[in-house]
Amino acid sequence: MTKLLLRGAAHILTMDDTRRELEGADILIADGQIAAVGVSLQSDAPVLDVSGCVITPGLVNTHHHLYQSLTRAVPGGQDALLFGWLQTLYPIWARFTPDHVFTSAQVGLAELALSGCTLSSDHLYLYPNGTRLEDTIHAAAEIGVRFQPTRGAMSIGISDGGLPPDGLVETEAAILQDCIRVIDAFHDPSPESMCRVGVAPCSPFSVSRDLMREAAHLARDKAVMMHTHLAENDEDIAYSLEKFGCRPGQYAQDLGWVGPDVWHAHCVKLDAAEIALFAETQTGVAHCPCSNCRLGSGIAPVKAMRAAGVPVGLGVDGSASNDAGNLVAEARQAMLLQRVAQGADAMSARAALEIATRGGADVLGRPECGRIAVECRADIAVWDVSGIESAGSWDPAAVLLAGPTTVRDLIVEGRRVVQNGQVTSVDMSALVARQNRMARDLRGAL
């Protein structure tokens, strides 16, 4: 039995069902799950000294496009709205190879791990030049984080009235067949799973109604989750009204895309009726505040969603629209935006941290993650609050107000993925150099 004892935490924010907070307490890990939480635990397990540290559950990222870490700050897309931004980047992404996708996934996941993320979804919806979903799955396995990749897709190119170039779309038969392939090969539904696969047509403006409907049937037949973009900005709403004669929420409902096995990215422009629909059906939302700011999409009605009972998690979105993949910084941004929109008491630091932990885990169908409680998975973030970022703080547990933005240690399934601020499984200098070389080569090719 593999064990580890975290000894003497200054403060533990458990995010358990009663939201307990403990001081001077320990956490015992055994075989990938939490065996005990309390003061002065006795065990023969190896000890990790966490005195002077705040402990939280590992953060959960509910929406990302990992391949985009290779296209940060592309000049033509820096000041564009969503549709123009996509049109700038599609030709670059069309040049990607499996090695580009693997490397950019490793960079994105390493960055997430350093920010306290133990579980991340990913939405890969383009497959140029032989790219396959497992290019990201293998990258996640090497980094050591828990992974929820989704087999995305685009089937309507520009010549058929869609947004993407024709060269980046696939036939719908091929899409559905590959969804079956990757689910059968890589999906693990067990509580300790390190990889669960989802089905994720990209968006209403890049796939057909038929594909949305068939993808939902396939996902439910395979008992996997479903993901797409929805109601991201005003352009998105206008497209839905023009092409489908209804708002995005109605479109999703008509095609079977609501329910506890579904989560939608962004949902910035949901109206009151759509929020009520999502609450009634327990349809999840991935809130991506930094990306929404960067693309000028607006402020998602997160306070209203949560008040209604909509499951809400946090997402960094792709690094071509966020520029970064720091999940704890994303949680702070979520808190600040709700305060801008609704007042200083609209969202507390602890509420934002809850969205970033158990909120995201619940959205992804992983209630065994996102909280520190006996029999939950041992996914834990250790934050050293002895540094200058927290100096003078009256509440060291308010890490989103005055705390570090990188972890000291990160534990996933009982294994230390980050130790003393360093990702343990890869040579980070070599990884960064490889990614930078790839970016230079892509620029040169254009």
CSV table of C-alpha atoms in Angstrom, one decimal:
chain,number,residue,atom,x,y,z
A,1,MET,CA,0.0,0.0,0.0
A,2,THR,CA,1.5,3.4,-1.1
A,3,LYS,CA,1.1,6.0,1.6
A,4,LEU,CA,1.9,9.6,2.3
A,5,LEU,CA,1.2,11.8,5.3
A,6,LEU,CA,0.9,15.5,4.9
A,7,ARG,CA,1.8,16.8,8.3
A,8,GLY,CA,0.9,20.1,10.1
A,9,ALA,CA,-0.8,22.2,7.5
A,10,ALA,CA,-1.4,25.8,8.6
A,11,HIS,CA,-4.9,25.7,7.1
A,12,ILE,CA,-6.9,23.1,5.2
A,13,LEU,CA,-9.8,24.3,3.0
A,14,THR,CA,-11.5,20.9,2.6
A,15,MET,CA,-14.4,21.9,0.3
A,16,ASP,CA,-16.2,18.9,1.7
A,17,ASP,CA,-19.9,18.7,2.1
A,18,THR,CA,-19.8,21.0,5.2
A,19,ARG,CA,-17.0,23.2,3.9
A,20,ARG,CA,-14.8,22.4,6.9
A,21,GLU,CA,-11.7,24.4,7.5
A,22,LEU,CA,-9.0,22.9,9.7
A,23,GLU,CA,-5.8,24.4,11.3
A,24,GLY,CA,-2.7,22.5,12.2
A,25,ALA,CA,-4.1,19.3,10.7
A,26,ASP,CA,-2.8,16.4,8.7
A,27,ILE,CA,-4.0,14.4,5.6
A,28,LEU,CA,-3.2,10.7,5.2
A,29,ILE,CA,-3.1,9.3,1.7
A,30,ALA,CA,-3.3,5.6,0.9
A,31,ASP,CA,-3.4,4.0,-2.5
A,32,GLY,CA,-4.4,7.1,-4.3
A,33,GLN,CA,-7.2,8.2,-2.1
A,34,ILE,CA,-7.6,10.2,1.2
A,35,ALA,CA,-7.6,7.8,4.1
A,36,ALA,CA,-7.9,10.3,7.0
A,37,VAL,CA,-8.1,14.0,7.7
A,38,GLY,CA,-7.5,15.3,11.2
A,39,VAL,CA,-5.0,16.6,13.9
A,40,SER,CA,-2.0,14.5,15.0
A,41,LEU,CA,-2.8,11.5,12.8
A,42,GLN,CA,-0.6,8.5,13.5
A,43,SER,CA,0.8,6.5,10.6
A,44,ASP,CA,4.0,4.8,9.4
A,45,ALA,CA,3.7,6.6,6.1
A,46,PRO,CA,6.4,8.8,4.7
A,47,VAL,CA,5.9,12.4,5.9
A,48,LEU,CA,5.6,15.5,3.8
A,49,ASP,CA,6.0,18.6,6.0
A,50,VAL,CA,3.4,21.2,5.0
A,51,SER,CA,3.7,23.5,8.0
A,52,GLY,CA,3.3,27.1,7.0
A,53,CYS,CA,1.2,26.0,4.0
A,54,VAL,CA,-2.5,26.3,3.0
A,55,ILE,CA,-3.9,23.1,1.5
A,56,THR,CA,-6.8,23.0,-1.0
A,57,PRO,CA,-8.2,20.3,-3.2
A,58,GLY,CA,-6.6,20.2,-6.5
A,59,LEU,CA,-8.2,22.7,-8.9
A,60,VAL,CA,-10.3,21.5,-11.8
A,61,ASN,CA,-10.2,23.0,-15.3
A,62,THR,CA,-13.4,22.4,-17.2
A,63,HIS,CA,-12.5,23.9,-20.6
A,64,HIS,CA,-9.2,24.2,-22.5
A,65,HIS,CA,-7.8,23.9,-26.0
A,66,LEU,CA,-4.3,22.8,-25.1
A,67,TYR,CA,-3.0,23.0,-28.7
A,68,GLN,CA,-3.4,26.7,-28.6
A,69,SER,CA,-0.4,27.2,-26.2
A,70,LEU,CA,1.6,27.2,-29.4
A,71,THR,CA,-0.2,30.3,-30.8
A,72,ARG,CA,-0.1,32.8,-27.9
A,73,ALA,CA,-0.3,36.5,-28.8
A,74,VAL,CA,-0.6,36.0,-32.5
A,75,PRO,CA,-0.6,39.7,-33.8
A,76,GLY,CA,-3.5,39.4,-36.2
A,77,GLY,CA,-5.8,38.0,-33.4
A,78,GLN,CA,-4.8,40.2,-30.5
A,79,ASP,CA,-7.6,42.7,-30.9
A,80,ALA,CA,-10.3,40.7,-32.7
A,81,LEU,CA,-13.7,39.5,-31.6
A,82,LEU,CA,-14.4,35.7,-31.6
A,83,PHE,CA,-15.2,35.1,-35.3
A,84,GLY,CA,-12.4,37.3,-36.6
A,85,TRP,CA,-10.0,35.8,-34.1
A,86,LEU,CA,-10.8,32.3,-35.3
A,87,GLN,CA,-10.4,33.3,-39.0
A,88,THR,CA,-6.9,34.6,-38.2
A,89,LEU,CA,-5.8,31.4,-36.4
A,90,TYR,CA,-7.4,28.7,-38.5
A,91,PRO,CA,-4.8,28.8,-41.3
A,92,ILE,CA,-2.0,28.5,-38.6
A,93,TRP,CA,-3.6,25.6,-36.9
A,94,ALA,CA,-4.1,23.9,-40.2
A,95,ARG,CA,-0.2,23.5,-40.3
A,96,PHE,CA,-0.1,21.6,-37.0
A,97,THR,CA,1.3,18.1,-36.8
A,98,PRO,CA,0.9,15.4,-34.1
A,99,ASP,CA,4.2,16.6,-32.6
A,100,HIS,CA,2.9,20.2,-32.4
A,101,VAL,CA,-0.3,19.0,-30.6
A,102,PHE,CA,1.7,16.7,-28.2
A,103,THR,CA,4.2,19.4,-27.3
A,104,SER,CA,1.7,22.1,-26.8
A,105,ALA,CA,-0.5,19.8,-24.7
A,106,GLN,CA,2.5,19.1,-22.4
A,107,VAL,CA,3.2,22.8,-22.1
A,108,GLY,CA,-0.4,23.6,-21.3
A,109,LEU,CA,-0.7,20.8,-18.7
A,110,ALA,CA,2.6,21.6,-17.0
A,111,GLU,CA,1.5,25.2,-16.7
A,112,LEU,CA,-1.9,24.1,-15.3
A,113,ALA,CA,-0.1,21.8,-12.8
A,114,LEU,CA,2.0,24.6,-11.5
A,115,SER,CA,-1.1,26.6,-10.9
A,116,GLY,CA,-2.7,23.9,-8.7
A,117,CYS,CA,-4.7,22.0,-11.3
A,118,THR,CA,-5.0,18.2,-10.8
A,119,LEU,CA,-7.8,17.5,-13.3
A,120,SER,CA,-8.2,19.1,-16.7
A,121,SER,CA,-10.6,18.6,-19.6
A,122,ASP,CA,-9.5,19.5,-23.1
A,123,HIS,CA,-11.5,20.2,-26.3
A,124,LEU,CA,-9.5,19.2,-29.4
A,125,TYR,CA,-11.7,19.8,-32.4
A,126,LEU,CA,-9.3,19.9,-35.3
A,127,TYR,CA,-7.1,17.1,-36.5
A,128,PRO,CA,-4.7,18.3,-39.3
A,129,ASN,CA,-1.9,16.2,-40.8
A,130,GLY,CA,-2.6,13.0,-39.0
A,131,THR,CA,-3.2,14.4,-35.5
A,132,ARG,CA,-5.3,12.2,-33.2
A,133,LEU,CA,-6.8,12.7,-29.8
A,134,GLU,CA,-4.2,10.4,-28.2
A,135,ASP,CA,-1.5,12.9,-28.9
A,136,THR,CA,-3.0,14.8,-26.0
A,137,ILE,CA,-3.7,11.8,-23.9
A,138,HIS,CA,-0.1,10.6,-24.0
A,139,ALA,CA,1.1,14.1,-23.1
A,140,ALA,CA,-1.2,14.1,-20.0
A,141,ALA,CA,0.0,10.7,-19.0
A,142,GLU,CA,3.6,11.9,-19.0
A,143,ILE,CA,2.8,15.1,-17.0
A,144,GLY,CA,0.8,13.1,-14.5
A,145,VAL,CA,-2.4,15.1,-14.2
A,146,ARG,CA,-5.9,13.6,-14.3
A,147,PHE,CA,-7.3,14.1,-17.8
A,148,GLN,CA,-10.7,14.4,-19.5
A,149,PRO,CA,-10.1,14.9,-23.2
A,150,THR,CA,-13.0,15.4,-25.5
A,151,ARG,CA,-13.1,14.3,-29.2
A,152,GLY,CA,-14.1,17.5,-30.8
A,153,ALA,CA,-15.1,18.0,-34.4
A,154,MET,CA,-15.9,20.5,-37.2
A,155,SER,CA,-17.9,19.3,-40.2
A,156,ILE,CA,-19.2,22.5,-41.9
A,157,GLY,CA,-16.6,24.4,-43.8
A,158,ILE,CA,-16.7,27.9,-45.2
A,159,SER,CA,-18.0,26.7,-48.6
A,160,ASP,CA,-21.1,25.2,-46.8
A,161,GLY,CA,-21.8,28.3,-44.8
A,162,GLY,CA,-19.6,27.5,-41.8
A,163,LEU,CA,-16.7,29.4,-40.3
A,164,PRO,CA,-13.7,27.1,-40.5
A,165,PRO,CA,-11.7,26.5,-43.7
A,166,ASP,CA,-12.8,23.5,-45.7
A,167,GLY,CA,-9.4,21.8,-45.1
A,168,LEU,CA,-10.0,21.6,-41.4
A,169,VAL,CA,-13.4,19.9,-41.4
A,170,GLU,CA,-14.1,16.2,-41.5
A,171,THR,CA,-16.9,14.0,-42.7
A,172,GLU,CA,-19.5,13.3,-40.1
A,173,ALA,CA,-19.3,9.5,-40.5
A,174,ALA,CA,-15.5,9.7,-39.9
A,175,ILE,CA,-16.1,11.9,-36.8
A,176,LEU,CA,-18.5,9.5,-35.2
A,177,GLN,CA,-16.4,6.5,-36.1
A,178,ASP,CA,-13.3,8.0,-34.4
A,179,CYS,CA,-15.3,9.0,-31.3
A,180,ILE,CA,-16.1,5.3,-30.9
A,181,ARG,CA,-12.5,4.4,-31.5
A,182,VAL,CA,-11.0,6.7,-28.8
A,183,ILE,CA,-13.8,5.9,-26.3
A,184,ASP,CA,-13.2,2.2,-26.7
A,185,ALA,CA,-9.4,2.6,-26.5
A,186,PHE,CA,-8.9,5.2,-23.7
A,187,HIS,CA,-12.1,5.8,-21.6
A,188,ASP,CA,-11.9,4.6,-18.0
A,189,PRO,CA,-15.1,5.1,-16.0
A,190,SER,CA,-13.6,4.0,-12.7
A,191,PRO,CA,-13.5,6.4,-9.7
A,192,GLU,CA,-9.7,6.3,-9.8
A,193,SER,CA,-9.6,7.0,-13.6
A,194,MET,CA,-6.8,9.1,-15.0
A,195,CYS,CA,-8.5,9.4,-18.4
A,196,ARG,CA,-12.2,9.8,-19.3
A,197,VAL,CA,-13.1,10.6,-22.9
A,198,GLY,CA,-16.0,12.8,-23.9
A,199,VAL,CA,-17.8,13.7,-27.2
A,200,ALA,CA,-17.6,17.3,-28.2
A,201,PRO,CA,-18.7,18.8,-31.6
A,202,CYS,CA,-17.1,22.2,-31.7
A,203,SER,CA,-19.9,24.7,-31.9
A,204,PRO,CA,-23.3,25.4,-33.5
A,205,PHE,CA,-21.5,27.3,-36.3
A,206,SER,CA,-19.1,24.5,-37.3
A,207,VAL,CA,-21.2,21.3,-37.2
A,208,SER,CA,-24.6,20.3,-38.5
A,209,ARG,CA,-27.8,19.6,-36.5
A,210,ASP,CA,-27.5,16.0,-37.5
A,211,LEU,CA,-24.0,15.7,-36.1
A,212,MET,CA,-25.1,17.3,-32.8
A,213,ARG,CA,-28.0,14.9,-32.5
A,214,GLU,CA,-26.0,11.8,-33.5
A,215,ALA,CA,-23.1,12.7,-31.2
A,216,ALA,CA,-25.6,12.9,-28.3
A,217,HIS,CA,-27.0,9.5,-29.1
A,218,LEU,CA,-23.5,8.0,-29.4
A,219,ALA,CA,-22.3,9.6,-26.1
A,220,ARG,CA,-25.3,8.3,-24.2
A,221,ASP,CA,-24.9,4.9,-25.7
A,222,LYS,CA,-21.3,4.8,-24.5
A,223,ALA,CA,-22.2,6.5,-21.2
A,224,VAL,CA,-19.7,9.3,-21.7
A,225,MET,CA,-20.1,13.1,-21.2
A,226,MET,CA,-20.8,15.7,-23.9
A,227,HIS,CA,-19.3,19.1,-24.4
A,228,THR,CA,-19.5,22.1,-26.8
A,229,HIS,CA,-19.4,25.9,-27.0
A,230,LEU,CA,-22.6,27.8,-26.4
A,231,ALA,CA,-23.8,31.4,-26.2
A,232,GLU,CA,-20.3,32.8,-26.1
A,233,ASN,CA,-20.9,36.3,-27.4
A,234,ASP,CA,-23.4,38.5,-29.3
A,235,GLU,CA,-22.3,37.2,-32.6
A,236,ASP,CA,-23.0,33.7,-31.4
A,237,ILE,CA,-26.6,34.6,-30.4
A,238,ALA,CA,-27.2,36.4,-33.7
A,239,TYR,CA,-25.9,33.4,-35.7
A,240,SER,CA,-28.3,31.1,-33.7
A,241,LEU,CA,-31.3,33.3,-34.3
A,242,GLU,CA,-30.5,33.7,-38.0
A,243,LYS,CA,-29.6,30.1,-38.8
A,244,PHE,CA,-31.8,28.2,-36.4
A,245,GLY,CA,-34.6,30.6,-35.6
A,246,CYS,CA,-34.1,30.2,-31.8
A,247,ARG,CA,-31.7,31.1,-29.0
A,248,PRO,CA,-28.8,28.7,-28.2
A,249,GLY,CA,-30.5,27.2,-25.1
A,250,GLN,CA,-33.5,26.1,-27.2
A,251,TYR,CA,-31.2,24.8,-29.9
A,252,ALA,CA,-29.3,22.7,-27.3
A,253,GLN,CA,-32.5,21.4,-25.8
A,254,ASP,CA,-34.0,20.5,-29.2
A,255,LEU,CA,-31.0,18.4,-30.0
A,256,GLY,CA,-30.7,16.6,-26.7
A,257,TRP,CA,-27.8,18.7,-25.4
A,258,VAL,CA,-29.0,19.3,-21.9
A,259,GLY,CA,-28.7,17.1,-18.8
A,260,PRO,CA,-26.2,16.2,-16.1
A,261,ASP,CA,-24.0,14.5,-18.7
A,262,VAL,CA,-23.6,17.7,-20.6
A,263,TRP,CA,-21.5,20.8,-20.0
A,264,HIS,CA,-21.2,23.9,-22.2
A,265,ALA,CA,-18.3,26.3,-22.5
A,266,HIS,CA,-18.8,30.1,-21.8
A,267,CYS,CA,-22.6,30.7,-21.7
A,268,VAL,CA,-21.8,34.4,-21.4
A,269,LYS,CA,-25.1,35.3,-23.0
A,270,LEU,CA,-27.6,32.9,-21.4
A,271,ASP,CA,-30.9,34.7,-20.6
A,272,ALA,CA,-33.1,34.0,-17.6
A,273,ALA,CA,-35.1,31.2,-19.4
A,274,GLU,CA,-31.9,29.4,-20.5
A,275,ILE,CA,-30.5,29.6,-16.9
A,276,ALA,CA,-33.7,28.1,-15.6
A,277,LEU,CA,-33.5,25.3,-18.3
A,278,PHE,CA,-29.9,24.5,-17.3
A,279,ALA,CA,-30.8,24.5,-13.6
A,280,GLU,CA,-33.8,22.2,-14.1
A,281,THR,CA,-31.8,19.8,-16.3
A,282,GLN,CA,-28.5,20.1,-14.3
A,283,THR,CA,-26.6,21.1,-17.4
A,284,GLY,CA,-23.1,22.3,-16.5
A,285,VAL,CA,-21.3,25.4,-17.5
A,286,ALA,CA,-17.5,26.0,-17.9
A,287,HIS,CA,-16.9,29.7,-17.0
A,288,CYS,CA,-13.9,31.1,-18.7
A,289,PRO,CA,-13.5,34.7,-17.4
A,290,CYS,CA,-10.1,35.7,-18.8
A,291,SER,CA,-10.9,34.5,-22.3
A,292,ASN,CA,-14.2,36.2,-22.2
A,293,CYS,CA,-12.4,39.5,-21.3
A,294,ARG,CA,-9.7,39.1,-23.9
A,295,LEU,CA,-12.3,38.5,-26.7
A,296,GLY,CA,-14.7,41.2,-25.4
A,297,SER,CA,-17.4,38.6,-25.1
A,298,GLY,CA,-18.8,40.0,-21.8
A,299,ILE,CA,-19.3,38.8,-18.2
A,300,ALA,CA,-21.1,35.5,-17.8
A,301,PRO,CA,-24.0,35.7,-15.3
A,302,VAL,CA,-22.3,33.3,-12.9
A,303,LYS,CA,-24.0,34.6,-9.7
A,304,ALA,CA,-27.4,34.2,-11.3
A,305,MET,CA,-26.5,30.7,-12.6
A,306,ARG,CA,-25.3,29.5,-9.1
A,307,ALA,CA,-28.3,31.1,-7.4
A,308,ALA,CA,-30.6,29.1,-9.7
A,309,GLY,CA,-28.7,25.9,-9.1
A,310,VAL,CA,-26.8,25.6,-12.4
A,311,PRO,CA,-23.6,23.5,-11.9
A,312,VAL,CA,-20.7,25.9,-12.7
A,313,GLY,CA,-17.0,25.1,-13.0
A,314,LEU,CA,-14.0,27.1,-14.1
A,315,GLY,CA,-12.0,27.0,-17.4
A,316,VAL,CA,-8.9,28.7,-18.6
A,317,ASP,CA,-9.9,28.2,-22.3
A,318,GLY,CA,-7.1,28.1,-24.9
A,319,SER,CA,-3.9,30.1,-24.6
A,320,ALA,CA,-4.6,31.8,-27.9
A,321,SER,CA,-7.5,33.6,-26.2
A,322,ASN,CA,-6.4,33.6,-22.6
A,323,ASP,CA,-2.7,34.0,-23.1
A,324,ALA,CA,-2.1,31.9,-19.9
A,325,GLY,CA,-3.2,28.7,-18.3
A,326,ASN,CA,-3.1,29.7,-14.6
A,327,LEU,CA,-6.2,28.3,-13.0
A,328,VAL,CA,-5.8,29.9,-9.6
A,329,ALA,CA,-5.4,33.3,-11.3
A,330,GLU,CA,-8.6,32.4,-13.3
A,331,ALA,CA,-10.5,31.9,-10.1
A,332,ARG,CA,-9.5,35.3,-8.9
A,333,GLN,CA,-10.6,36.8,-12.2
A,334,ALA,CA,-14.0,35.1,-11.9
A,335,MET,CA,-14.4,36.6,-8.4
A,336,LEU,CA,-13.4,40.1,-9.6
A,337,LEU,CA,-15.7,40.1,-12.6
A,338,GLN,CA,-18.8,39.1,-10.6
A,339,ARG,CA,-18.0,42.0,-8.2
A,340,VAL,CA,-17.6,44.4,-11.2
A,341,ALA,CA,-21.0,43.3,-12.5
A,342,GLN,CA,-22.9,42.7,-9.2
A,343,GLY,CA,-21.1,44.5,-6.4
A,344,ALA,CA,-18.3,43.8,-3.9
A,345,ASP,CA,-20.3,41.1,-2.1
A,346,ALA,CA,-21.3,39.2,-5.3
A,347,MET,CA,-18.6,36.5,-4.8
A,348,SER,CA,-16.3,35.8,-2.0
A,349,ALA,CA,-12.8,34.3,-2.3
A,350,ARG,CA,-14.0,31.0,-0.9
A,351,ALA,CA,-17.0,30.9,-3.2
A,352,ALA,CA,-14.6,31.4,-6.2
A,353,LEU,CA,-12.3,28.7,-4.9
A,354,GLU,CA,-15.3,26.4,-4.5
A,355,ILE,CA,-16.1,26.9,-8.2
A,356,ALA,CA,-12.5,26.1,-9.1
A,357,THR,CA,-12.5,22.8,-7.1
A,358,ARG,CA,-15.6,20.9,-6.3
A,359,GLY,CA,-17.7,22.9,-8.7
A,360,GLY,CA,-15.5,21.9,-11.6
A,361,ALA,CA,-15.3,18.3,-10.5
A,362,ASP,CA,-19.1,18.1,-10.3
A,363,VAL,CA,-19.5,19.6,-13.8
A,364,LEU,CA,-17.1,16.9,-15.2
A,365,GLY,CA,-19.0,14.1,-13.4
A,366,ARG,CA,-16.2,13.5,-10.9
A,367,PRO,CA,-17.6,14.0,-7.4
A,368,GLU,CA,-14.8,11.9,-6.0
A,369,CYS,CA,-12.5,14.8,-6.9
A,370,GLY,CA,-12.4,18.5,-6.0
A,371,ARG,CA,-12.8,18.0,-2.2
A,372,ILE,CA,-10.6,16.8,0.7
A,373,ALA,CA,-12.6,14.1,2.4
A,374,VAL,CA,-12.2,10.4,3.3
A,375,GLU,CA,-12.5,8.1,0.3
A,376,CYS,CA,-12.1,11.0,-2.2
A,377,ARG,CA,-9.2,10.9,-4.6
A,378,ALA,CA,-5.9,12.2,-3.3
A,379,ASP,CA,-5.7,15.3,-5.5
A,380,ILE,CA,-4.2,18.0,-3.4
A,381,ALA,CA,-2.6,21.5,-3.9
A,382,VAL,CA,0.0,22.7,-1.4
A,383,TRP,CA,0.3,26.5,-1.3
A,384,ASP,CA,3.3,28.1,0.6
A,385,VAL,CA,1.9,31.3,2.1
A,386,SER,CA,5.2,32.3,3.8
A,387,GLY,CA,6.2,34.4,0.8
A,388,ILE,CA,5.9,38.1,0.0
A,389,GLU,CA,2.5,37.6,-1.8
A,390,SER,CA,0.9,36.7,1.5
A,391,ALA,CA,2.9,39.0,3.8
A,392,GLY,CA,0.6,40.9,6.0
A,393,SER,CA,-2.5,38.9,5.2
A,394,TRP,CA,-5.0,38.5,8.0
A,395,ASP,CA,-6.6,35.5,6.4
A,396,PRO,CA,-3.9,33.1,5.0
A,397,ALA,CA,-6.7,30.9,3.7
A,398,ALA,CA,-7.9,33.6,1.4
A,399,VAL,CA,-5.4,32.6,-1.2
A,400,LEU,CA,-7.3,34.3,-4.0
A,401,LEU,CA,-7.0,37.6,-2.3
A,402,ALA,CA,-3.4,37.5,-1.0
A,403,GLY,CA,-1.6,34.3,-2.0
A,404,PRO,CA,0.8,32.6,-4.4
A,405,THR,CA,-0.2,31.8,-8.0
A,406,THR,CA,2.0,28.7,-8.2
A,407,VAL,CA,2.0,25.7,-5.9
A,408,ARG,CA,4.8,24.4,-3.8
A,409,ASP,CA,3.6,20.8,-4.3
A,410,LEU,CA,0.9,19.1,-6.3
A,411,ILE,CA,-0.4,15.6,-5.6
A,412,VAL,CA,-2.5,13.7,-8.1
A,413,GLU,CA,-3.8,10.2,-7.2
A,414,GLY,CA,-1.3,10.3,-4.3
A,415,ARG,CA,1.7,11.0,-6.5
A,416,ARG,CA,3.7,14.2,-6.3
A,417,VAL,CA,3.5,15.8,-9.8
A,418,VAL,CA,5.0,19.1,-8.6
A,419,GLN,CA,7.7,19.2,-5.9
A,420,ASN,CA,9.0,22.4,-4.5
A,421,GLY,CA,7.6,24.4,-7.4
A,422,GLN,CA,9.0,22.1,-10.2
A,423,VAL,CA,7.1,19.6,-12.4
A,424,THR,CA,8.7,16.3,-11.7
A,425,SER,CA,8.2,14.4,-14.9
A,426,VAL,CA,9.7,16.6,-17.7
A,427,ASP,CA,12.7,18.8,-18.3
A,428,MET,CA,10.9,22.1,-18.4
A,429,SER,CA,13.7,24.0,-20.0
A,430,ALA,CA,13.9,21.5,-22.9
A,431,LEU,CA,10.1,21.6,-23.2
A,432,VAL,CA,10.0,25.4,-23.4
A,433,ALA,CA,12.8,25.4,-25.9
A,434,ARG,CA,11.0,22.9,-28.1
A,435,GLN,CA,7.8,24.8,-28.1
A,436,ASN,CA,9.5,28.1,-28.9
A,437,ARG,CA,11.4,26.5,-31.8
A,438,MET,CA,8.1,25.1,-33.1
A,439,ALA,CA,6.5,28.6,-32.9
A,440,ARG,CA,9.4,30.2,-34.8
A,441,ASP,CA,9.1,27.5,-37.5
A,442,LEU,CA,5.3,28.2,-37.9
A,443,ARG,CA,5.9,31.9,-38.2
A,444,GLY,CA,8.6,31.3,-40.8
A,445,ALA,CA,6.3,29.1,-42.8
A,446,LEU,CA,3.7,31.8,-43.0
